[in-house]
Coordinates of C-alpha atoms and ligand atoms in Angstrom, one line a residue:
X281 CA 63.4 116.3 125.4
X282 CA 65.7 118.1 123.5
X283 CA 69.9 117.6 125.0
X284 CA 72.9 119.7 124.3
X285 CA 75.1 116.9 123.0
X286 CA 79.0 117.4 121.6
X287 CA 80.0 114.9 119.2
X288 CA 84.0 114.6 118.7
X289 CA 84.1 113.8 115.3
X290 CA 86.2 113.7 112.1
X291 CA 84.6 110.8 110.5
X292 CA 81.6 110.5 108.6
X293 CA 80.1 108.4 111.0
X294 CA 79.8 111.5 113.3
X295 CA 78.7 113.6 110.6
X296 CA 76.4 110.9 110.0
X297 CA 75.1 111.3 113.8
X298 CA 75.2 114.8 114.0
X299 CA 72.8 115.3 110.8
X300 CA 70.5 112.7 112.5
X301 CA 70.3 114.4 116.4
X302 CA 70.0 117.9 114.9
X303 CA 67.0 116.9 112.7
X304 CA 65.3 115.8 115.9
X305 CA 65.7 118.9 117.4
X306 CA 68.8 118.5 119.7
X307 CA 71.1 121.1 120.0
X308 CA 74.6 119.7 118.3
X309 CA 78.4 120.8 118.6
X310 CA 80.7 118.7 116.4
X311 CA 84.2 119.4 117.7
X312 CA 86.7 118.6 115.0
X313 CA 90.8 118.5 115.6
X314 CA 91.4 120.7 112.3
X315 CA 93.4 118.5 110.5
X316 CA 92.0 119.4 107.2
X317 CA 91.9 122.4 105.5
X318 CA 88.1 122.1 104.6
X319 CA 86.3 119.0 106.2
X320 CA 82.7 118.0 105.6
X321 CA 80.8 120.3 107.9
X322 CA 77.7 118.6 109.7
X323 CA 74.6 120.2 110.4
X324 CA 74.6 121.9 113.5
X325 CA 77.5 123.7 115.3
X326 CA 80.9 123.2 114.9
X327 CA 84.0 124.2 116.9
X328 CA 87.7 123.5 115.5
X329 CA 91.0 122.7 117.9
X330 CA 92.0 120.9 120.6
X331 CA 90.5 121.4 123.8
X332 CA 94.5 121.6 125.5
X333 CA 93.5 117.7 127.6
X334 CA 91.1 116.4 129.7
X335 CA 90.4 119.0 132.2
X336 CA 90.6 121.7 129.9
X337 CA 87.7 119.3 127.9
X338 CA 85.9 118.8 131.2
X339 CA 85.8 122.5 131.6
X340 CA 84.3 123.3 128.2
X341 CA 81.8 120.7 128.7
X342 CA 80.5 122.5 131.8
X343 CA 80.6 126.2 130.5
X344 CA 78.4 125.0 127.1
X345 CA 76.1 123.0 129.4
X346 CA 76.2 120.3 127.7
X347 CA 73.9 117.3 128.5
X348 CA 75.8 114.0 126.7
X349 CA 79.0 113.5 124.6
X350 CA 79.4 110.9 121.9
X351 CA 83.1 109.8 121.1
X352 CA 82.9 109.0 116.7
X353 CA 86.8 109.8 116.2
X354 CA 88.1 107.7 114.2
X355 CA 89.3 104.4 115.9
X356 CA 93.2 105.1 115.9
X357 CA 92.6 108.4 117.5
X358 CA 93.5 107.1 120.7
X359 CA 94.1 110.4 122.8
X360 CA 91.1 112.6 122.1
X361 CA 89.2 109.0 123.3
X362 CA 91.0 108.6 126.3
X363 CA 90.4 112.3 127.2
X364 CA 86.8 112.4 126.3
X365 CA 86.5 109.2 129.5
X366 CA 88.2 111.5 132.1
X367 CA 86.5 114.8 130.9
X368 CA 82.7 113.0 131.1
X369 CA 84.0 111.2 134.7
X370 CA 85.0 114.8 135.6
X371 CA 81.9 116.4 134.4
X372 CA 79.8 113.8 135.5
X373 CA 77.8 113.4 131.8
X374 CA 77.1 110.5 130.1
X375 CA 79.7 109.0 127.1
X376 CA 78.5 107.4 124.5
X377 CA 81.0 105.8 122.6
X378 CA 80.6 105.0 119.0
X379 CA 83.1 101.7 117.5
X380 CA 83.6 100.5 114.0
X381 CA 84.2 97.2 113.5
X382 CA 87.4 96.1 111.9
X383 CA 87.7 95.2 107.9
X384 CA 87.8 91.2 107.9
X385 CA 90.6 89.8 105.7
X386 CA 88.5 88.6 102.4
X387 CA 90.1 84.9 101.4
X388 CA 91.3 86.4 98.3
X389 CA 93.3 89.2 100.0
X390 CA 96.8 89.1 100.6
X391 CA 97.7 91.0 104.3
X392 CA 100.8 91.4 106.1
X393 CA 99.5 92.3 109.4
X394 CA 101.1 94.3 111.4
X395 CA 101.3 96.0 115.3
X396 CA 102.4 99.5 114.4
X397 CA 103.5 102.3 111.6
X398 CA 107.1 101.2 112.8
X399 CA 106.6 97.2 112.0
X400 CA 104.6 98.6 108.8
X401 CA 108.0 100.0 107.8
X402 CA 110.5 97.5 108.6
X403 CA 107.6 94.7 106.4
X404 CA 108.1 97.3 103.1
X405 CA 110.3 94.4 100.8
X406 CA 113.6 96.6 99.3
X407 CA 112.5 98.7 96.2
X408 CA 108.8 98.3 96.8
X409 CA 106.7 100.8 95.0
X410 CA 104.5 101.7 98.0
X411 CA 101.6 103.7 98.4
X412 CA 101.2 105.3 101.7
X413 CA 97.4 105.9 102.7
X414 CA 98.0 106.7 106.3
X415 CA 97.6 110.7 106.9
X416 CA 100.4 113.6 107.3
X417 CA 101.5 113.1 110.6
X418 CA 102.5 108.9 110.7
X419 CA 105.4 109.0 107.5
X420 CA 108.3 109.5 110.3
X421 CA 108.4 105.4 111.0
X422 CA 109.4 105.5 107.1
X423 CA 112.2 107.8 106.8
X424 CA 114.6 106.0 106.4
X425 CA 113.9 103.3 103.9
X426 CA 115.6 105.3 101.5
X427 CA 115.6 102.0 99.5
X428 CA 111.4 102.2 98.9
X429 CA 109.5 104.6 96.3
X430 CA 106.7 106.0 98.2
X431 CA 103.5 107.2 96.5
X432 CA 102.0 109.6 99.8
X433 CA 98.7 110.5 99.1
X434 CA 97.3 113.3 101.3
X435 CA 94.0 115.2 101.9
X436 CA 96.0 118.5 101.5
X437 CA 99.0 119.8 99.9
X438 CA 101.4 119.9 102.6
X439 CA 103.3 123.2 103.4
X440 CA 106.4 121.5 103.7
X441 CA 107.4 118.3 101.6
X442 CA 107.2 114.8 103.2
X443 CA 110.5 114.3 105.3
X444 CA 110.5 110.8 103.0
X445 CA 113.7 110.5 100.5
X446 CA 112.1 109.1 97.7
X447 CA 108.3 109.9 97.2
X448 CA 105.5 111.2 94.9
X449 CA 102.5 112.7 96.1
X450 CA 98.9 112.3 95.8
X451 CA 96.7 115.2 96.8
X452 CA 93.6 114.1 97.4
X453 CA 90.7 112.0 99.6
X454 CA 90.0 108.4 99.2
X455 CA 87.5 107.8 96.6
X456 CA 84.5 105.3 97.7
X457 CA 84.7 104.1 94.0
X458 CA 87.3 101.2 94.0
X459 CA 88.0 101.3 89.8
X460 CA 89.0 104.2 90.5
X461 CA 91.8 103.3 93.8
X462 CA 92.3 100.8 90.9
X463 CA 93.4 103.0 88.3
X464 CA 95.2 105.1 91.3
X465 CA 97.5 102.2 92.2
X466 CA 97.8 100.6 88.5
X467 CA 99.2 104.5 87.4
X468 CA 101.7 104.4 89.9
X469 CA 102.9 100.6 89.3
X470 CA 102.1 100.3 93.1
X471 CA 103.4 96.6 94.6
X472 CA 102.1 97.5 98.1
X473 CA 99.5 99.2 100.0
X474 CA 100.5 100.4 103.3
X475 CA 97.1 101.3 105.7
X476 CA 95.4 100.9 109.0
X477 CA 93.0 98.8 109.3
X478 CA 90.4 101.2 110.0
X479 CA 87.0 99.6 109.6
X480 CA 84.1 101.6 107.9
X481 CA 83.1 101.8 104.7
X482 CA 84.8 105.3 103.8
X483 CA 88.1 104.5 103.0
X484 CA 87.7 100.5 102.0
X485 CA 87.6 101.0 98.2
X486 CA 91.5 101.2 98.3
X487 CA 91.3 97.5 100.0
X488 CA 89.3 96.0 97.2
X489 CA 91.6 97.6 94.6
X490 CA 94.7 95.5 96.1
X491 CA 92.8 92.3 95.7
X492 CA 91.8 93.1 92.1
X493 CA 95.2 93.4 91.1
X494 CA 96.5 90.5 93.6
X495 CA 98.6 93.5 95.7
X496 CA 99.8 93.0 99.1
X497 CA 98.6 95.1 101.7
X498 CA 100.5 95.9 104.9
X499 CA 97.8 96.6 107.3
X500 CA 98.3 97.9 111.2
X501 CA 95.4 96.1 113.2
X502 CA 92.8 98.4 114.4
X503 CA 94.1 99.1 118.7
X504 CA 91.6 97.2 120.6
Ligands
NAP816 P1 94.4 111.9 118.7 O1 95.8 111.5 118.6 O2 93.5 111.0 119.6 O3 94.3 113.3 119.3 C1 95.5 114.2 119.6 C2 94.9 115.5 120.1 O4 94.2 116.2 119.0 C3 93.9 115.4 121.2 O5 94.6 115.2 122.5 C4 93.2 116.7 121.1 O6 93.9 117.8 121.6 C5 93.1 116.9 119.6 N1 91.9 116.3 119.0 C6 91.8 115.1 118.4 N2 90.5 114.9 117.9 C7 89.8 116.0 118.2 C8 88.5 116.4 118.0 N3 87.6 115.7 117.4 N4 88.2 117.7 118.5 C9 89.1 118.4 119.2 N5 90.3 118.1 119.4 C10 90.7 116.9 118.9 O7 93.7 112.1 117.3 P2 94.3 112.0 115.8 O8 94.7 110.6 115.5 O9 95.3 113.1 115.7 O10 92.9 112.4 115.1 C11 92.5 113.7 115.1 C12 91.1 113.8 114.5 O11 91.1 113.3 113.2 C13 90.0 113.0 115.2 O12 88.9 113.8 115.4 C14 89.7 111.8 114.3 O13 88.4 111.4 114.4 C15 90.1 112.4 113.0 N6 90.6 111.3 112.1 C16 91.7 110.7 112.4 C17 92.2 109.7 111.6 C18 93.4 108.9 112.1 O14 93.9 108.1 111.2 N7 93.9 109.0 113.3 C19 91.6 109.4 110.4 C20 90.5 110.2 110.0 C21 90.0 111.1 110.9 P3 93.7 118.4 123.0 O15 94.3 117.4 124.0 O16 94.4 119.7 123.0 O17 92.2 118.5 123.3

């Protein structure tokens, strides 16, 4: 039987899913926040934008018809997760929920681990080189560590600069080759990488890098 299934996405792992369901013949919505300027776009339908919280979701949900939602945001996207429980109660359709596993600490790696972007900042030693791999909207913990060279790398060039004092940015995604988060980090004289611990196999090159070149990584444990 063919469903009418919205995936929240964002990941690769829902693009992943959503490739997958539509060549079966299901009818596929990939909702994506719209973050980035020009995201991989999964086969399917997509829609871009909040849904303005949970009833507004559970609203949508029922208007499109749709038969099953699968949560694949990515595991720090707390909200859109929390949201997507009350707007399937509401709607009375199934949630499936997809989970990454966190990154296990590898004996040679060398991790500060830490609760939150705030305690990430305050663990930065004084005139650190560090390279910030942690998205647009999270460099406000780190303002004012005006004693720290930030490298910020970003998906996008922002419209306005980073609101950090003293930084360098790095326009670009994570490459899935680690030489290359190698050479990344070695250009930039990096002496820490500053992350989540985000589980997945898109964004761990950067993670294998560090422990090449024996740099300590300040990592925020994946929320459980
Ligand atoms: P969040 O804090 O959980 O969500 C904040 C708000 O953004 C939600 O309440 C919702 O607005 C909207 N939103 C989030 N994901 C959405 C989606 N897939 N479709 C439609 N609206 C969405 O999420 P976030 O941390 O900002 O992450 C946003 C998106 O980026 C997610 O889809 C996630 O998978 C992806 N992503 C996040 C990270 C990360 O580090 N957090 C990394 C890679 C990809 P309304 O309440 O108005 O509906």
């Amino acid at each position: 039987m063919s469903d009418r299934i919205l995936i929240l996405g964002g990941t690769n792992e829902a693009a992943e899913i959503a490739d997958r369901l539509t060549a079966a013949g299901h009818t596929v919505i990939t909702s994506l926040a719209g973050r980035t300027q020009s995201p991989r776009l999964p086969a399917g339908k997509t829609r871009v934008g909040g849904f303005g919280g949970a009833d507004k979701m559970a609203g949508w949900i029922a208007r499109h018809d749709i038969d099953k939602v699968i949560d694949a945001t990515h595991p720090f996207a707390l909200q859109i997760s929390s949201n997507a429980q009350i707007a399937c109660t509401q709607a009375g359709i199934l949630l499936e929920v997809y989970t990454r596993k966190p990154w296990q600490k590898h004996p040679l790696d060398d991790w500060i681990e830490v609760a939150s972007l705030a305690e990430a900042a305050t663990a930065i030693p004084t005139d650190a080189r560090a390279f910030l791999a942690l998205g647009s909207q999270h460099l406000e913990p780190f303002k004012t560590r005006d004693d720290v060279d930030f490298i910020v790398r970003m998906v996008d060039r922002p419209q306005n600069p980073p609101i950090l004092p003293r930084h360098t940015l790095e326009i670009g995604s994570p490459s899935r080759d680690w030489h290359q988060e190698r050479k990344l980090l070695q250009n930039h004289n990096i002496t820490h990488v500053v992350c989540r611990n985000s589980g997945g196999s898109r964004s761990y090159a950067k993670i294998i890098a560090a422990r090449a070149l024996e740099i300590p990584v300040i990592i925020i444990k994946m929320p459980s």
